CSV table of C-alpha atoms in Angstrom, one decimal:
chain,number,residue,atom,x,y,z
A,1347,MET,CA,206.4,87.0,68.8
A,1348,ARG,CA,204.8,88.8,71.5
A,1349,TYR,CA,201.3,90.2,71.1
A,1350,LEU,CA,199.1,92.6,73.3
A,1351,LEU,CA,195.6,91.8,73.7
A,1352,ILE,CA,193.1,94.6,75.2
A,1353,ILE,CA,190.3,92.7,76.8
A,1354,SER,CA,187.0,93.8,78.6
A,1355,TYR,CA,185.2,91.6,80.9
A,1356,ASN,CA,182.2,91.5,83.5
A,1357,GLY,CA,183.9,89.6,86.4
A,1358,ARG,CA,181.0,88.8,88.7
A,1359,ALA,CA,180.7,85.0,87.4
A,1360,TYR,CA,184.6,84.5,87.4
A,1361,ASN,CA,186.9,83.8,90.5
A,1362,GLY,CA,189.2,86.4,89.4
A,1363,TRP,CA,191.7,86.7,86.6
A,1364,GLN,CA,194.5,84.2,87.8
A,1365,ILE,CA,193.9,80.5,86.4
A,1366,GLN,CA,192.9,77.9,89.1
A,1367,ASP,CA,192.1,74.5,89.6
A,1368,ASN,CA,188.3,73.7,89.7
A,1369,ALA,CA,187.4,77.5,89.5
A,1370,ARG,CA,186.5,79.5,86.3
A,1371,THR,CA,188.6,82.4,86.0
A,1372,ILE,CA,189.2,85.1,83.2
A,1373,GLN,CA,192.9,83.8,82.3
A,1374,GLY,CA,191.7,80.2,82.3
A,1375,GLU,CA,188.7,81.0,79.8
A,1376,LEU,CA,191.1,83.2,77.7
A,1377,ASN,CA,193.9,80.5,77.6
A,1378,HIS,CA,191.5,78.1,76.5
A,1379,ALA,CA,190.2,80.1,73.5
A,1380,LEU,CA,193.8,81.0,72.3
A,1381,GLU,CA,194.8,77.2,72.4
A,1382,ILE,CA,191.6,76.3,70.2
A,1383,VAL,CA,192.5,79.3,67.7
A,1384,LEU,CA,196.4,78.8,67.7
A,1385,HIS,CA,196.6,75.1,68.1
A,1386,GLU,CA,199.0,75.4,70.9
A,1387,LYS,CA,199.5,75.9,74.5
A,1388,VAL,CA,199.4,79.5,75.3
A,1389,ASP,CA,200.6,81.2,78.5
A,1390,THR,CA,198.8,84.7,79.2
A,1391,VAL,CA,200.1,87.6,81.4
A,1392,ALA,CA,198.1,90.4,82.5
A,1393,SER,CA,198.8,93.8,83.7
A,1394,GLY,CA,197.4,92.6,87.2
A,1395,ARG,CA,195.4,90.2,88.8
A,1396,THR,CA,191.9,91.4,89.4
A,1397,ASP,CA,189.8,89.6,92.4
A,1398,ALA,CA,186.9,87.5,92.0
A,1399,MET,CA,183.9,89.4,90.8
A,1400,VAL,CA,186.0,92.4,89.9
A,1401,SER,CA,185.7,93.7,86.4
A,1402,ALA,CA,187.6,95.4,83.9
A,1403,TYR,CA,186.8,98.1,81.1
A,1404,MET,CA,190.2,97.6,79.8
A,1405,GLN,CA,192.7,94.9,81.0
A,1406,THR,CA,196.0,94.4,78.9
A,1407,VAL,CA,197.2,90.9,78.6
A,1408,HIS,CA,200.2,89.9,76.5
A,1409,PHE,CA,201.1,86.3,75.1
A,1410,GLU,CA,204.0,84.8,72.7
A,1411,THR,CA,203.6,82.5,69.7
A,1412,ASP,CA,205.3,81.8,66.8
A,1413,LYS,CA,202.1,81.4,64.7
A,1414,LYS,CA,201.2,83.7,62.0
A,1415,PHE,CA,197.5,85.1,62.0
A,1416,ASN,CA,195.2,87.8,60.8
A,1417,ASN,CA,194.6,90.3,63.9
A,1418,ASP,CA,191.1,91.1,63.1
A,1419,LYS,CA,190.5,87.4,62.5
A,1420,LEU,CA,192.2,86.3,65.7
A,1421,VAL,CA,190.0,88.8,67.5
A,1422,HIS,CA,186.5,87.7,65.7
A,1423,SER,CA,187.5,84.0,66.4
A,1424,LEU,CA,188.4,84.5,70.2
A,1425,ASN,CA,185.1,86.3,70.9
A,1426,GLY,CA,183.1,83.5,69.0
A,1427,ILE,CA,184.7,81.1,71.7
A,1428,LEU,CA,184.4,83.1,74.6
A,1429,ASP,CA,181.5,83.7,76.6
A,1430,LYS,CA,179.7,87.2,76.1
A,1431,ASP,CA,181.1,88.6,79.3
A,1432,ILE,CA,184.6,88.5,78.3
A,1433,ARG,CA,185.4,90.3,74.8
A,1434,VAL,CA,188.7,90.7,73.3
A,1435,LEU,CA,188.7,94.6,71.8
A,1436,SER,CA,192.1,94.2,70.0
A,1437,VAL,CA,195.3,92.6,69.4
A,1438,ALA,CA,198.6,93.9,68.2
A,1439,GLU,CA,202.5,92.9,68.2
A,1440,THR,CA,204.3,94.4,71.0
A,1441,THR,CA,207.6,94.6,72.8
A,1442,VAL,CA,206.1,95.7,76.0
A,1443,HIS,CA,205.5,93.4,78.8
A,1444,ALA,CA,201.9,93.6,80.0
A,1445,ARG,CA,202.7,93.7,83.8
A,1446,TYR,CA,206.3,95.0,84.0
A,1447,SER,CA,205.8,97.9,81.7
A,1448,ALA,CA,202.9,99.3,82.9
A,1449,LYS,CA,203.2,102.9,84.4
A,1450,LYS,CA,199.8,103.5,85.8
A,1451,LYS,CA,196.6,101.9,86.4
A,1452,THR,CA,193.1,103.4,87.1
A,1453,TYR,CA,190.5,101.9,89.1
A,1454,LEU,CA,186.8,102.9,89.4
A,1455,TYR,CA,184.5,102.0,92.1
A,1456,LYS,CA,180.9,102.7,91.4
A,1457,MET,CA,178.2,103.7,94.0
A,1458,TYR,CA,174.7,105.3,94.1
A,1459,ILE,CA,173.2,107.4,96.7
A,1460,SER,CA,170.0,106.2,97.7
A,1461,ASN,CA,167.7,105.4,100.9
A,1462,ILE,CA,166.5,102.3,99.0
A,1463,ASP,CA,167.7,99.7,96.6
A,1464,LEU,CA,167.0,100.6,93.0
A,1465,PRO,CA,166.7,97.9,90.8
A,1466,LEU,CA,168.4,99.5,87.8
A,1467,TYR,CA,171.5,100.2,89.6
A,1468,THR,CA,172.8,96.9,90.1
A,1469,ASP,CA,176.3,97.9,88.7
A,1470,ALA,CA,177.0,100.3,92.0
A,1471,LEU,CA,177.0,99.8,95.7
A,1472,ARG,CA,174.2,101.7,97.3
A,1473,ILE,CA,175.2,104.3,99.8
A,1474,SER,CA,173.5,106.7,102.2
A,1475,PRO,CA,172.6,110.3,101.4
A,1476,ASN,CA,173.5,111.1,104.8
A,1477,LEU,CA,177.2,110.4,104.5
A,1478,ASP,CA,179.9,113.1,105.2
A,1479,PHE,CA,181.1,113.8,101.6
A,1480,LYS,CA,183.4,116.4,102.7
A,1481,ALA,CA,185.2,114.2,104.9
A,1482,MET,CA,185.5,111.5,102.4
A,1483,LYS,CA,186.7,114.1,99.6
A,1484,LYS,CA,189.5,115.1,102.2
A,1485,PHE,CA,190.4,111.4,102.8
A,1486,ILE,CA,191.0,110.6,99.2
A,1487,THR,CA,193.3,113.6,98.8
A,1488,MET,CA,195.5,112.4,101.7
A,1489,LEU,CA,196.3,109.2,99.7
A,1490,LYS,CA,198.2,111.0,96.9
A,1491,GLY,CA,201.9,110.7,97.0
A,1492,THR,CA,204.5,108.0,97.4
A,1493,ASN,CA,203.7,106.1,100.8
A,1494,ASP,CA,203.9,102.8,102.4
A,1495,PHE,CA,200.4,101.4,102.0
A,1496,ALA,CA,200.7,98.2,104.2
A,1497,GLY,CA,197.7,99.3,106.4
A,1498,PHE,CA,195.4,98.7,103.1
A,1499,LYS,CA,196.9,95.5,102.3
A,1500,SER,CA,194.8,92.5,103.0
A,1501,SER,CA,196.4,89.1,104.3
A,1502,GLY,CA,197.3,86.5,101.7
A,1503,SER,CA,199.7,88.6,99.8
A,1504,GLU,CA,203.3,87.8,99.3
A,1505,VAL,CA,204.4,91.1,98.3
A,1506,LYS,CA,206.8,92.7,100.6
A,1507,ASP,CA,207.4,96.0,99.2
A,1508,ASN,CA,204.5,98.0,100.2
A,1509,VAL,CA,205.4,101.6,98.9
A,1510,ARG,CA,203.1,102.7,96.0
A,1511,THR,CA,202.5,106.0,94.3
A,1512,ILE,CA,199.1,107.4,94.0
A,1513,TYR,CA,198.9,110.1,91.2
A,1514,LYS,CA,195.3,111.1,91.4
A,1515,THR,CA,192.0,110.5,93.4
A,1516,GLN,CA,188.6,111.7,92.6
A,1517,LEU,CA,185.1,111.4,93.9
A,1518,VAL,CA,182.6,112.3,90.9
A,1519,ARG,CA,178.9,113.0,91.3
A,1520,ASP,CA,176.9,112.1,88.4
A,1521,GLY,CA,173.1,112.0,88.9
A,1522,MET,CA,172.3,109.4,91.7
A,1523,TYR,CA,175.9,107.6,90.9
A,1524,LEU,CA,178.9,108.8,92.8
A,1525,TYR,CA,182.3,107.4,90.9
A,1526,PHE,CA,185.4,107.0,92.9
A,1527,TYR,CA,188.6,107.0,90.6
A,1528,ILE,CA,192.2,106.1,91.8
A,1529,THR,CA,195.4,106.2,89.6
A,1530,GLY,CA,198.6,104.7,90.8
A,1531,ASN,CA,201.9,103.0,89.6
A,1532,GLY,CA,200.6,99.6,91.2
A,1533,PHE,CA,198.1,98.5,93.8
A,1534,LEU,CA,198.7,95.8,96.7
A,1535,TYR,CA,196.0,93.0,97.3
A,1536,LYS,CA,192.5,94.4,98.0
A,1537,MET,CA,194.2,97.7,98.4
A,1538,VAL,CA,191.6,99.7,96.4
A,1539,ARG,CA,188.7,97.9,98.2
A,1540,ASN,CA,190.1,98.7,101.5
A,1541,ILE,CA,190.4,102.2,100.8
A,1542,VAL,CA,186.9,102.3,99.8
A,1543,GLY,CA,185.9,100.4,102.7
A,1544,THR,CA,187.9,103.1,105.0
A,1545,MET,CA,186.3,106.0,103.1
A,1546,LEU,CA,182.9,104.6,103.7
A,1547,LYS,CA,183.3,104.3,107.3
A,1548,LEU,CA,184.6,107.8,107.6
A,1549,GLY,CA,181.7,108.9,105.8
A,1550,GLU,CA,179.4,107.1,108.3
A,1551,GLY,CA,181.1,108.9,111.2
A,1552,LYS,CA,182.5,105.7,112.6
A,1553,LEU,CA,186.1,106.8,112.0
A,1554,ASP,CA,187.9,110.3,112.9
A,1555,LEU,CA,189.5,112.3,110.0
A,1556,ASN,CA,192.2,113.7,112.3
A,1557,GLU,CA,193.3,110.4,113.9
A,1558,LEU,CA,193.2,108.8,110.2
A,1559,LYS,CA,195.5,111.5,109.1
A,1560,ARG,CA,198.0,110.9,111.7
A,1561,ASN,CA,198.0,107.3,111.6
A,1562,LEU,CA,197.2,106.8,107.8
A,1563,PHE,CA,200.8,105.5,106.9
A,1564,ASN,CA,202.0,104.6,110.2
A,1565,GLY,CA,199.9,102.2,112.1
A,1566,TYR,CA,196.5,102.4,110.5
A,1567,LYS,CA,195.0,98.9,109.6
A,1568,SER,CA,191.9,98.9,107.5
A,1569,ASN,CA,189.2,96.6,108.6
A,1570,TYR,CA,186.6,97.5,106.0
A,1571,THR,CA,186.8,95.8,102.7
A,1572,ALA,CA,184.3,97.2,100.2
A,1573,LYS,CA,182.5,94.7,98.1
A,1574,PRO,CA,184.4,93.5,94.8
A,1575,GLU,CA,181.4,93.5,92.4
A,1576,TYR,CA,181.4,96.9,91.9
A,1577,LEU,CA,185.0,97.5,91.1
A,1578,TYR,CA,186.4,98.1,87.7
A,1579,LEU,CA,189.9,98.3,86.3
A,1580,LEU,CA,189.2,101.2,84.1
A,1581,ASN,CA,192.6,101.4,82.0
A,1582,VAL,CA,196.3,100.7,82.0
A,1583,MET,CA,198.9,103.1,80.7
A,1584,TYR,CA,202.3,102.7,79.0
A,1585,ASP,CA,205.2,104.9,77.8
């Protein structure tokens, strides 16, 4: 039987989702906890791999087992084993594939607007009040649609198809916070962080909006990658 877990995690102490030798990862910790509870080797598949230090409000993960268990007890047992920066929210029998059945994903990048570092805003990147926020909003609107996002892919990716569909982008001000939301059918390696990096350089006046518009999907290559610890996988949507 296949089961779908919904998990949430603070990724700052981890070297990303994917299991690695000699590195602490979300997948490694989750697999270990499942194997303790189920008394068998378990392979988990996530909706996508989050990078080192990236967090998730809602990540979806499936695994397969013939073992019978009570869903609520499994959640309780797993959370009793996992460190508190990883929580299992629910488990249910499923037919979906966590990765290949996913239709949309939304990422959130958190920023706060201030000239000085503020001690209670450690979950967000400090940005200057002097940025050109109108240009930044125009830029993210240009991202919507189906396009080749090769210019926003970092080296190290083996993916050859760089075409992705972006359904929605938003910049939302809430007090001192500035939230960037992006929803798409999938994302390339470091694509969201490179988009944020480009957006911020544009806001600083270090990039020209008209030139960027001309070259965005035809020759532009982002050399600006935003820090990972302020990026969050917000949710994953299925049919």
